[in-house]
């Protein structure tokens, strides 16, 4: 604002977007239609001759208002992801418990079958036992 007439001068493209007013000690800047391009550093100062004197600077960050649809999509995707993780964890757990047979669930028996010995002496080769191994799963 020029102190001699109290009216602000705007650069190209900024006319009709801002309203400036002041009292004795404070300058007010009102942005009529705020959008994301209004984010930035705003300086408050004055000219002495041809030199600019900056008194104060303020950073303005404009954020878009989030609509409910975006939040709803994020919540739905989060719930779906949690369900998928839980289902996969349950399936993996079932696979681990289904294939892990404990020592009580599986019995092994090694059996030797031989004919009833006769009282007569047999050669050494006939006296050697021939093992037959049988495996059986029980539940």
PDB file of C-alpha atoms in Angstrom:
ATOM      1  CA  UNK A   1       0.000   0.000   0.000  1.00  0.00           C
ATOM      2  CA  UNK A   2       1.250   3.388  -0.790  1.00  0.00           C
ATOM      3  CA  UNK A   3       1.199   5.581   2.290  1.00  0.00           C
ATOM      4  CA  UNK A   4       0.183   8.705   0.417  1.00  0.00           C
ATOM      5  CA  UNK A   5      -3.113   7.385  -0.977  1.00  0.00           C
ATOM      6  CA  UNK A   6      -3.730   4.170   1.046  1.00  0.00           C
ATOM      7  CA  UNK A   7      -4.397   2.059  -2.051  1.00  0.00           C
ATOM      8  CA  UNK A   8      -2.408  -1.087  -2.849  1.00  0.00           C
ATOM      9  CA  UNK A   9      -0.783  -1.724  -6.211  1.00  0.00           C
ATOM     10  CA  UNK A  10      -0.795  -5.309  -7.489  1.00  0.00           C
ATOM     11  CA  UNK A  11       1.431  -7.091  -9.973  1.00  0.00           C
ATOM     12  CA  UNK A  12      -0.024  -8.648 -13.105  1.00  0.00           C
ATOM     13  CA  UNK A  13      -2.405 -11.536 -12.382  1.00  0.00           C
ATOM     14  CA  UNK A  14      -3.074 -10.542  -8.777  1.00  0.00           C
ATOM     15  CA  UNK A  15      -5.734  -7.895  -9.314  1.00  0.00           C
ATOM     16  CA  UNK A  16      -9.139  -8.730  -7.830  1.00  0.00           C
ATOM     17  CA  UNK A  17      -7.707 -11.631  -5.806  1.00  0.00           C
ATOM     18  CA  UNK A  18      -6.601  -9.709  -2.720  1.00  0.00           C
ATOM     19  CA  UNK A  19      -7.999  -6.967  -0.534  1.00  0.00           C
ATOM     20  CA  UNK A  20      -5.636  -4.858   1.510  1.00  0.00           C
ATOM     21  CA  UNK A  21      -6.571  -2.504   4.270  1.00  0.00           C
ATOM     22  CA  UNK A  22      -4.797  -0.889   7.182  1.00  0.00           C
ATOM     23  CA  UNK A  23      -5.203   1.091  10.318  1.00  0.00           C
ATOM     24  CA  UNK A  24      -2.511   3.142  12.034  1.00  0.00           C
ATOM     25  CA  UNK A  25      -0.377   0.143  13.139  1.00  0.00           C
ATOM     26  CA  UNK A  26      -1.457  -2.937  11.128  1.00  0.00           C
ATOM     27  CA  UNK A  27      -1.805  -3.923   7.479  1.00  0.00           C
ATOM     28  CA  UNK A  28      -4.407  -6.578   6.625  1.00  0.00           C
ATOM     29  CA  UNK A  29      -4.331  -8.863   3.579  1.00  0.00           C
ATOM     30  CA  UNK A  30      -7.459 -10.790   2.651  1.00  0.00           C
ATOM     31  CA  UNK A  31      -7.306 -13.458  -0.069  1.00  0.00           C
ATOM     32  CA  UNK A  32     -10.702 -13.632  -1.766  1.00  0.00           C
ATOM     33  CA  UNK A  33     -10.545 -17.111  -3.366  1.00  0.00           C
ATOM     34  CA  UNK A  34      -7.852 -19.226  -1.744  1.00  0.00           C
ATOM     35  CA  UNK A  35      -6.329 -22.063  -3.776  1.00  0.00           C
ATOM     36  CA  UNK A  36      -3.170 -24.184  -3.627  1.00  0.00           C
ATOM     37  CA  UNK A  37      -1.159 -21.685  -5.672  1.00  0.00           C
ATOM     38  CA  UNK A  38      -1.543 -19.144  -2.854  1.00  0.00           C
ATOM     39  CA  UNK A  39       0.905 -21.145  -0.714  1.00  0.00           C
ATOM     40  CA  UNK A  40       4.173 -19.312  -0.254  1.00  0.00           C
ATOM     41  CA  UNK A  41       6.080 -16.647   1.603  1.00  0.00           C
ATOM     42  CA  UNK A  42       4.310 -13.292   2.056  1.00  0.00           C
ATOM     43  CA  UNK A  43       6.403 -10.220   2.827  1.00  0.00           C
ATOM     44  CA  UNK A  44       5.286  -7.052   4.496  1.00  0.00           C
ATOM     45  CA  UNK A  45       7.445  -3.994   3.915  1.00  0.00           C
ATOM     46  CA  UNK A  46       7.722  -0.582   2.365  1.00  0.00           C
ATOM     47  CA  UNK A  47       9.853   1.479   0.005  1.00  0.00           C
ATOM     48  CA  UNK A  48      12.287   4.178   0.935  1.00  0.00           C
ATOM     49  CA  UNK A  49      13.179   5.838  -2.304  1.00  0.00           C
ATOM     50  CA  UNK A  50      14.051   2.964  -4.616  1.00  0.00           C
ATOM     51  CA  UNK A  51      14.923   0.496  -1.833  1.00  0.00           C
ATOM     52  CA  UNK A  52      12.586  -2.092  -0.341  1.00  0.00           C
ATOM     53  CA  UNK A  53      12.547  -2.484   3.430  1.00  0.00           C
ATOM     54  CA  UNK A  54      11.029  -5.813   4.548  1.00  0.00           C
ATOM     55  CA  UNK A  55       9.569  -5.651   8.021  1.00  0.00           C
ATOM     56  CA  UNK A  56       7.914  -9.046   8.370  1.00  0.00           C
ATOM     57  CA  UNK A  57       7.456 -12.319   6.459  1.00  0.00           C
ATOM     58  CA  UNK A  58       4.818 -15.007   6.865  1.00  0.00           C
ATOM     59  CA  UNK A  59       4.693 -18.443   5.242  1.00  0.00           C
ATOM     60  CA  UNK A  60       1.229 -19.548   4.175  1.00  0.00           C
ATOM     61  CA  UNK A  61       0.601 -23.231   3.477  1.00  0.00           C
ATOM     62  CA  UNK A  62      -2.725 -23.992   1.817  1.00  0.00           C
ATOM     63  CA  UNK A  63      -3.982 -27.576   2.021  1.00  0.00           C
ATOM     64  CA  UNK A  64      -6.815 -29.125   0.102  1.00  0.00           C
ATOM     65  CA  UNK A  65      -9.794 -30.162   2.139  1.00  0.00           C
ATOM     66  CA  UNK A  66      -9.967 -33.934   2.051  1.00  0.00           C
ATOM     67  CA  UNK A  67     -13.226 -35.332   0.836  1.00  0.00           C
ATOM     68  CA  UNK A  68     -14.932 -38.221   2.605  1.00  0.00           C
ATOM     69  CA  UNK A  69     -14.541 -40.495  -0.422  1.00  0.00           C
ATOM     70  CA  UNK A  70     -10.739 -40.572  -0.163  1.00  0.00           C
ATOM     71  CA  UNK A  71     -10.884 -41.420   3.521  1.00  0.00           C
ATOM     72  CA  UNK A  72     -13.485 -44.128   2.862  1.00  0.00           C
ATOM     73  CA  UNK A  73     -11.308 -45.760   0.186  1.00  0.00           C
ATOM     74  CA  UNK A  74      -8.289 -45.740   2.521  1.00  0.00           C
ATOM     75  CA  UNK A  75     -10.301 -47.359   5.331  1.00  0.00           C
ATOM     76  CA  UNK A  76     -11.757 -50.030   3.005  1.00  0.00           C
ATOM     77  CA  UNK A  77      -8.313 -50.894   1.607  1.00  0.00           C
ATOM     78  CA  UNK A  78      -6.889 -51.099   5.132  1.00  0.00           C
ATOM     79  CA  UNK A  79      -9.637 -53.468   6.272  1.00  0.00           C
ATOM     80  CA  UNK A  80      -9.219 -55.623   3.137  1.00  0.00           C
ATOM     81  CA  UNK A  81      -5.452 -55.814   3.663  1.00  0.00           C
ATOM     82  CA  UNK A  82      -5.917 -56.881   7.287  1.00  0.00           C
ATOM     83  CA  UNK A  83      -8.371 -59.614   6.256  1.00  0.00           C
ATOM     84  CA  UNK A  84      -5.924 -60.936   3.639  1.00  0.00           C
ATOM     85  CA  UNK A  85      -3.097 -61.014   6.200  1.00  0.00           C
ATOM     86  CA  UNK A  86      -5.260 -62.869   8.740  1.00  0.00           C
ATOM     87  CA  UNK A  87      -6.452 -65.432   6.156  1.00  0.00           C
ATOM     88  CA  UNK A  88      -2.885 -66.090   5.011  1.00  0.00           C
ATOM     89  CA  UNK A  89      -1.688 -66.449   8.601  1.00  0.00           C
ATOM     90  CA  UNK A  90      -4.453 -68.981   9.360  1.00  0.00           C
ATOM     91  CA  UNK A  91      -3.672 -70.983   6.197  1.00  0.00           C
ATOM     92  CA  UNK A  92       0.037 -71.069   6.981  1.00  0.00           C
ATOM     93  CA  UNK A  93      -0.709 -72.142  10.543  1.00  0.00           C
ATOM     94  CA  UNK A  94      -2.984 -74.960   9.322  1.00  0.00           C
ATOM     95  CA  UNK A  95      -0.315 -76.168   6.888  1.00  0.00           C
ATOM     96  CA  UNK A  96       2.296 -76.217   9.647  1.00  0.00           C
ATOM     97  CA  UNK A  97       0.124 -78.122  12.113  1.00  0.00           C
ATOM     98  CA  UNK A  98      -1.228 -80.502   9.436  1.00  0.00           C
ATOM     99  CA  UNK A  99       2.161 -81.713   8.199  1.00  0.00           C
ATOM    100  CA  UNK A 100       3.948 -81.770  11.541  1.00  0.00           C
ATOM    101  CA  UNK A 101       3.308 -85.248  12.895  1.00  0.00           C
ATOM    102  CA  UNK A 102       4.307 -85.526  16.514  1.00  0.00           C
ATOM    103  CA  UNK A 103       6.062 -88.504  18.074  1.00  0.00           C
ATOM    104  CA  UNK A 104       2.759 -89.765  19.506  1.00  0.00           C
ATOM    105  CA  UNK A 105       1.067 -89.799  16.115  1.00  0.00           C
ATOM    106  CA  UNK A 106       3.517 -92.011  14.254  1.00  0.00           C
ATOM    107  CA  UNK A 107       4.787 -95.330  15.538  1.00  0.00           C
ATOM    108  CA  UNK A 108       7.607 -97.289  13.958  1.00  0.00           C
ATOM    109  CA  UNK A 109       8.159-100.944  14.635  1.00  0.00           C
ATOM    110  CA  UNK A 110      11.061-103.077  13.525  1.00  0.00           C
ATOM    111  CA  UNK A 111      10.105-106.697  13.532  1.00  0.00           C
ATOM    112  CA  UNK A 112      12.209-109.792  12.977  1.00  0.00           C
ATOM    113  CA  UNK A 113      10.385-112.842  11.745  1.00  0.00           C
ATOM    114  CA  UNK A 114      11.991-116.206  12.013  1.00  0.00           C
ATOM    115  CA  UNK A 115      10.811-119.715  12.209  1.00  0.00           C
ATOM    116  CA  UNK A 116      10.620-121.401  15.553  1.00  0.00           C
ATOM    117  CA  UNK A 117      14.102-122.759  16.216  1.00  0.00           C
ATOM    118  CA  UNK A 118      14.521-126.482  16.250  1.00  0.00           C
ATOM    119  CA  UNK A 119      16.590-128.141  18.875  1.00  0.00           C
ATOM    120  CA  UNK A 120      19.114-129.377  16.402  1.00  0.00           C
ATOM    121  CA  UNK A 121      22.169-127.350  15.527  1.00  0.00           C
ATOM    122  CA  UNK A 122      21.959-125.315  12.351  1.00  0.00           C
ATOM    123  CA  UNK A 123      24.793-123.810  10.322  1.00  0.00           C
ATOM    124  CA  UNK A 124      25.829-120.217  11.235  1.00  0.00           C
ATOM    125  CA  UNK A 125      24.423-118.732   8.031  1.00  0.00           C
ATOM    126  CA  UNK A 126      20.962-119.984   8.895  1.00  0.00           C
ATOM    127  CA  UNK A 127      21.226-118.645  12.456  1.00  0.00           C
ATOM    128  CA  UNK A 128      21.747-115.044  11.284  1.00  0.00           C
ATOM    129  CA  UNK A 129      18.542-113.095  11.517  1.00  0.00           C
ATOM    130  CA  UNK A 130      17.082-111.439   8.496  1.00  0.00           C
ATOM    131  CA  UNK A 131      15.247-108.288   9.641  1.00  0.00           C
ATOM    132  CA  UNK A 132      12.013-107.270   8.036  1.00  0.00           C
ATOM    133  CA  UNK A 133      11.030-103.671   8.917  1.00  0.00           C
ATOM    134  CA  UNK A 134       7.404-102.569   8.936  1.00  0.00           C
ATOM    135  CA  UNK A 135       6.355 -98.919   9.238  1.00  0.00           C
ATOM    136  CA  UNK A 136       2.839 -97.976  10.173  1.00  0.00           C
ATOM    137  CA  UNK A 137       1.190 -94.614  10.816  1.00  0.00           C
ATOM    138  CA  UNK A 138      -1.486 -94.521  13.480  1.00  0.00           C
ATOM    139  CA  UNK A 139      -3.810 -91.754  14.531  1.00  0.00           C
TER     140      UNK A 139
END
